[in-house]
Short mmCIF file of C-alpha atoms in Angstrom, two decimals:
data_model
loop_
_atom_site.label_atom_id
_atom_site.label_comp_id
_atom_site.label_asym_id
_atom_site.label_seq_id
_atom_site.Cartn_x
_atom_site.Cartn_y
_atom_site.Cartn_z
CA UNK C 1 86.21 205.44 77.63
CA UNK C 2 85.85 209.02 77.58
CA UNK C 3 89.22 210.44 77.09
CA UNK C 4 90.32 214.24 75.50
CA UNK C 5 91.99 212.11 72.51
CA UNK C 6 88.69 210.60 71.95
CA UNK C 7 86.66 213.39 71.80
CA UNK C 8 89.41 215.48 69.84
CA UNK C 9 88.28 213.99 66.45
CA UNK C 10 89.33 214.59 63.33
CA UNK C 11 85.85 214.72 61.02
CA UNK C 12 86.17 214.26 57.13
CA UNK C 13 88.64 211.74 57.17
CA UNK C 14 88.64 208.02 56.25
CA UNK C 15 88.82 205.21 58.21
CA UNK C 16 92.32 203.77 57.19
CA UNK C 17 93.85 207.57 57.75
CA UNK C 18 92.16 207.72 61.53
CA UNK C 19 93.52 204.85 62.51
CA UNK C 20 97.09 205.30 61.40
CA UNK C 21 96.90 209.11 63.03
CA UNK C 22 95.80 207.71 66.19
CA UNK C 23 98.38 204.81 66.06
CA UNK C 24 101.26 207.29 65.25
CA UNK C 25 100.16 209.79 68.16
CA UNK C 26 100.19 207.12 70.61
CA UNK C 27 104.03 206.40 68.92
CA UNK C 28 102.39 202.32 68.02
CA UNK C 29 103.79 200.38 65.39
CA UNK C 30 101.81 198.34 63.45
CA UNK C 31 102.83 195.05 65.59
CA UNK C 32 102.68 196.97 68.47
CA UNK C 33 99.11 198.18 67.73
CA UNK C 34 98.36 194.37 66.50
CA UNK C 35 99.35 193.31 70.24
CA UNK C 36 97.80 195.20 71.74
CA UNK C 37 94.04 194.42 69.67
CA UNK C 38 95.20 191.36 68.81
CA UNK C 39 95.16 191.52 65.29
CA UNK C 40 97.85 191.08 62.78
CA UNK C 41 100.04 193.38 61.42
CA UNK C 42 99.21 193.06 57.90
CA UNK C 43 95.44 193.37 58.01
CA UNK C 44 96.39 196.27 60.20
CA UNK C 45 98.56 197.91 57.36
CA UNK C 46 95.65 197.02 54.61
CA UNK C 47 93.22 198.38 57.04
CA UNK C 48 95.13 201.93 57.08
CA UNK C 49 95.54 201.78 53.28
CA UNK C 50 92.00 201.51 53.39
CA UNK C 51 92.38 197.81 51.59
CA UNK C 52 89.65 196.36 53.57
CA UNK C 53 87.22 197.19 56.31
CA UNK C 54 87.34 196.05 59.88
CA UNK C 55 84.49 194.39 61.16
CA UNK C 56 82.71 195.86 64.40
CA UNK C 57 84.49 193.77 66.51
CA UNK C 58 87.95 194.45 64.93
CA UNK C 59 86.60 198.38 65.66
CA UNK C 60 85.82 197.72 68.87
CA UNK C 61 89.54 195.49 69.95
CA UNK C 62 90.85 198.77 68.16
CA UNK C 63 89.32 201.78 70.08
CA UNK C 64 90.05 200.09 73.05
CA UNK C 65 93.83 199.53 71.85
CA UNK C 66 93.65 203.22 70.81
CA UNK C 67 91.98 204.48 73.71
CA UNK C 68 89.38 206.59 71.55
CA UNK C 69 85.31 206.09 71.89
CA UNK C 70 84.23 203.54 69.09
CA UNK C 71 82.45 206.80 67.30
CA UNK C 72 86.28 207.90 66.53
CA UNK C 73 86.26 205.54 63.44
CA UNK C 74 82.62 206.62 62.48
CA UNK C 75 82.02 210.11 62.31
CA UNK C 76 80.73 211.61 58.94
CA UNK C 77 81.79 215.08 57.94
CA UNK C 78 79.47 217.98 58.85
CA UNK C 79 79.35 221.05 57.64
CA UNK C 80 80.75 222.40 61.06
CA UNK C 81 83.61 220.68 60.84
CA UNK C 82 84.53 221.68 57.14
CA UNK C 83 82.49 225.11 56.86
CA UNK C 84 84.49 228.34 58.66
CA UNK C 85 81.48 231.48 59.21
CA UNK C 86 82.77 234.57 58.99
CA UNK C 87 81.27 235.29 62.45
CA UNK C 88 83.07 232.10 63.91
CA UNK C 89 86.50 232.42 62.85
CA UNK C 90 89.08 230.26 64.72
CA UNK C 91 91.41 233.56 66.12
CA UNK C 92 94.98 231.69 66.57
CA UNK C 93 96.66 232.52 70.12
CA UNK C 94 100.16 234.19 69.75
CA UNK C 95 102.15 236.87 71.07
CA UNK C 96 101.75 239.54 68.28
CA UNK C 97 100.16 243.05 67.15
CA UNK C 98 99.04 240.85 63.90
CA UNK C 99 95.31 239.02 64.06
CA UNK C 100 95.41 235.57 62.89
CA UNK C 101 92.52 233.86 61.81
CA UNK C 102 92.55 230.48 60.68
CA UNK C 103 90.77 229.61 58.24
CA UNK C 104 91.15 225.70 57.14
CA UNK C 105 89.83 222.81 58.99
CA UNK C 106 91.21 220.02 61.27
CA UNK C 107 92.12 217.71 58.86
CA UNK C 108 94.23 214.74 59.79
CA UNK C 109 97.59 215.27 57.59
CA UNK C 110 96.50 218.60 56.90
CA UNK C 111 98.94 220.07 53.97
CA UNK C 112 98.04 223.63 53.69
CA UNK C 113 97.27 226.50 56.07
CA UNK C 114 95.04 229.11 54.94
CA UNK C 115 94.81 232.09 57.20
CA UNK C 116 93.61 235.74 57.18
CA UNK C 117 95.83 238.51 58.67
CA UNK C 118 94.94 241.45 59.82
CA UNK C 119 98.08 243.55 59.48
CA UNK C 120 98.02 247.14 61.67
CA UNK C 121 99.54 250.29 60.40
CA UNK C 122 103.59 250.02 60.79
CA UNK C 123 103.84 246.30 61.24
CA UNK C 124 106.90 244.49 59.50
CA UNK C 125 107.50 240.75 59.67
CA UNK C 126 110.96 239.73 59.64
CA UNK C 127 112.33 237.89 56.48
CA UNK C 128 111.21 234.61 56.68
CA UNK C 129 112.55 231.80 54.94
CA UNK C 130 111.81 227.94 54.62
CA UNK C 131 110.22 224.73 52.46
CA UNK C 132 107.19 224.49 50.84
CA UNK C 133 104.99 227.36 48.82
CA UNK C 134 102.94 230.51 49.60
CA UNK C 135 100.20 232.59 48.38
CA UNK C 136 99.03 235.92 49.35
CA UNK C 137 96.44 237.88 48.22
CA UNK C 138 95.56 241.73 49.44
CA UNK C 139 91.81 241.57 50.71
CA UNK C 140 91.97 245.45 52.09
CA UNK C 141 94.69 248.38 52.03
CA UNK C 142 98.01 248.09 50.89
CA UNK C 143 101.64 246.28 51.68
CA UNK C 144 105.04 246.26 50.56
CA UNK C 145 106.61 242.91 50.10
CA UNK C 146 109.52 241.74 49.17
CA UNK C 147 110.62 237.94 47.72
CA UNK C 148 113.98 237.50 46.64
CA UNK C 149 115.17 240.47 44.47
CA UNK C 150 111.51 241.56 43.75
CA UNK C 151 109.83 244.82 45.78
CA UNK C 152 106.82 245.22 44.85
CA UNK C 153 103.33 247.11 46.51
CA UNK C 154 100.57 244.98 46.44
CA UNK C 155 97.04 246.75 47.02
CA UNK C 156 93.30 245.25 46.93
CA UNK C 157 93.09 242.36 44.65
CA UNK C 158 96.77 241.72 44.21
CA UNK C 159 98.45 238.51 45.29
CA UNK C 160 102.05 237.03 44.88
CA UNK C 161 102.37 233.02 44.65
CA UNK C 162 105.73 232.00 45.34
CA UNK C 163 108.48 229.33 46.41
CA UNK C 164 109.06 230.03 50.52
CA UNK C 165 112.47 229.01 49.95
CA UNK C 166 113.07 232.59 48.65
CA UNK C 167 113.67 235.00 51.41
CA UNK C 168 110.61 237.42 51.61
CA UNK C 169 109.09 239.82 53.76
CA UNK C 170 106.46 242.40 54.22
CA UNK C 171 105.33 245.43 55.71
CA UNK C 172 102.42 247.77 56.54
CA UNK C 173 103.71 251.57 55.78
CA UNK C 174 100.64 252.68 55.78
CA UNK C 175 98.07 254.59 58.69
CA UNK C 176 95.55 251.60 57.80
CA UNK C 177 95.04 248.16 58.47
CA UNK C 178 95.75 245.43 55.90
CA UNK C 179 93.94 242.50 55.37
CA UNK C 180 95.74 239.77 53.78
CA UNK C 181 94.33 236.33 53.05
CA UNK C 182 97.82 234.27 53.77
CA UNK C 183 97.82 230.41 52.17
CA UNK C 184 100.57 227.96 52.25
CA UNK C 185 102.31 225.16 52.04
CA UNK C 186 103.50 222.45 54.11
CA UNK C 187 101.07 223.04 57.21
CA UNK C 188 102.93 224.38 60.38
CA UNK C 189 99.19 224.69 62.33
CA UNK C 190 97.58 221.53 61.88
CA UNK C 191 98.14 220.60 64.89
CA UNK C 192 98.33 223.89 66.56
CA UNK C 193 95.53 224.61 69.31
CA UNK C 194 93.19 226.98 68.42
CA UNK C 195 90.68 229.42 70.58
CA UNK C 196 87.92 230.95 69.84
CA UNK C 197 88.06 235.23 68.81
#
């Protein structure tokens, strides 16, 4: 049973949490799931929550309901999967002058993005605005940003922490490229595919 889902796993998380991510991508519910591995809903749900532990044979009705390799439920954490090199830096793939590396890992319900930017001379992102938080802090040169009614400059060592709600913005004036460590809040890449820079 060597499918891409199965091999796509996501290391560092619990047992309970793989399942239900698994369950939810495949668009399962609980009964549905049961059905199909013929076990009951409600162990199901206290297996999720983590409230007991399936034996082997519950694992193995499971992958095969889930259509992942039994190793799905068993993987430890290793420091690849949690541990970004500076060498090895996931370079996300989109259409822009800006370099984006990511910089967190693939956790299942992943709730924060943490990314570094580098920003070329003349560069200005359009005023953004949505939920959650953000944090920026100025690794190399200098920006001008803008949240709500506040303009400021922010040069090596600054950062701003703020609520994304407010509309903000930023810009390279500058003949130098910035380097901005970007963090925030919900995540919009967890699932996101990634390549390699």
């Amino acid at each position: 049973m060597s499918t891409a889902a199965s091999r796509k796993r996501k290391p560092g998380i619990g047992m309970g949490a793989r399942i239900q991510h698994r369950r939810k991508q495949l668009g399962l519910t609980l009964s549905e799931l049961g059905a199909r591995a013929g076990l009951s809903a409600p162990f199901l749900s206290q297996a999720e929550r983590n409230q007991t532990v399936p034996s082997i044979m519950s694992l193995m009705a499971l992958a095969k309901a889930l259509k992942v390799d039994l190793q799905y439920f068993l993987e430890s954490p290793t420091e690849r999967s949690i541990v970004c090199r500076a060498k090895e830096r996931p370079c996300i793939r989109i259409n822009s002058p800006v370099a984006f590396y990511d910089l967190s890992s693939s956790l299942i319900h992943r709730m924060m993005d943490a990314i570094l930017m580098e920003i070329p001379p003349g560069h200005a992102f359009p005023t953004d605005q949505r939920d959650g938080e953000e944090f920026v802090m100025v690794l190399k040169g200098r920006i001008h940003a803008r949240v709500g009614d506040i303009e400021t400059v922010l040069g090596p060592g600054d950062s701003m922490h703020f609520n994304s709600q407010s509309p903000h913005s930023s810009r390279n004036e500058t003949c130098s490229t910035v380097t901005l460590l970007y963090i925030g809040t919900p995540s919009v890449m967890g699932e996101e595919p990634r390549g390699k820079s």
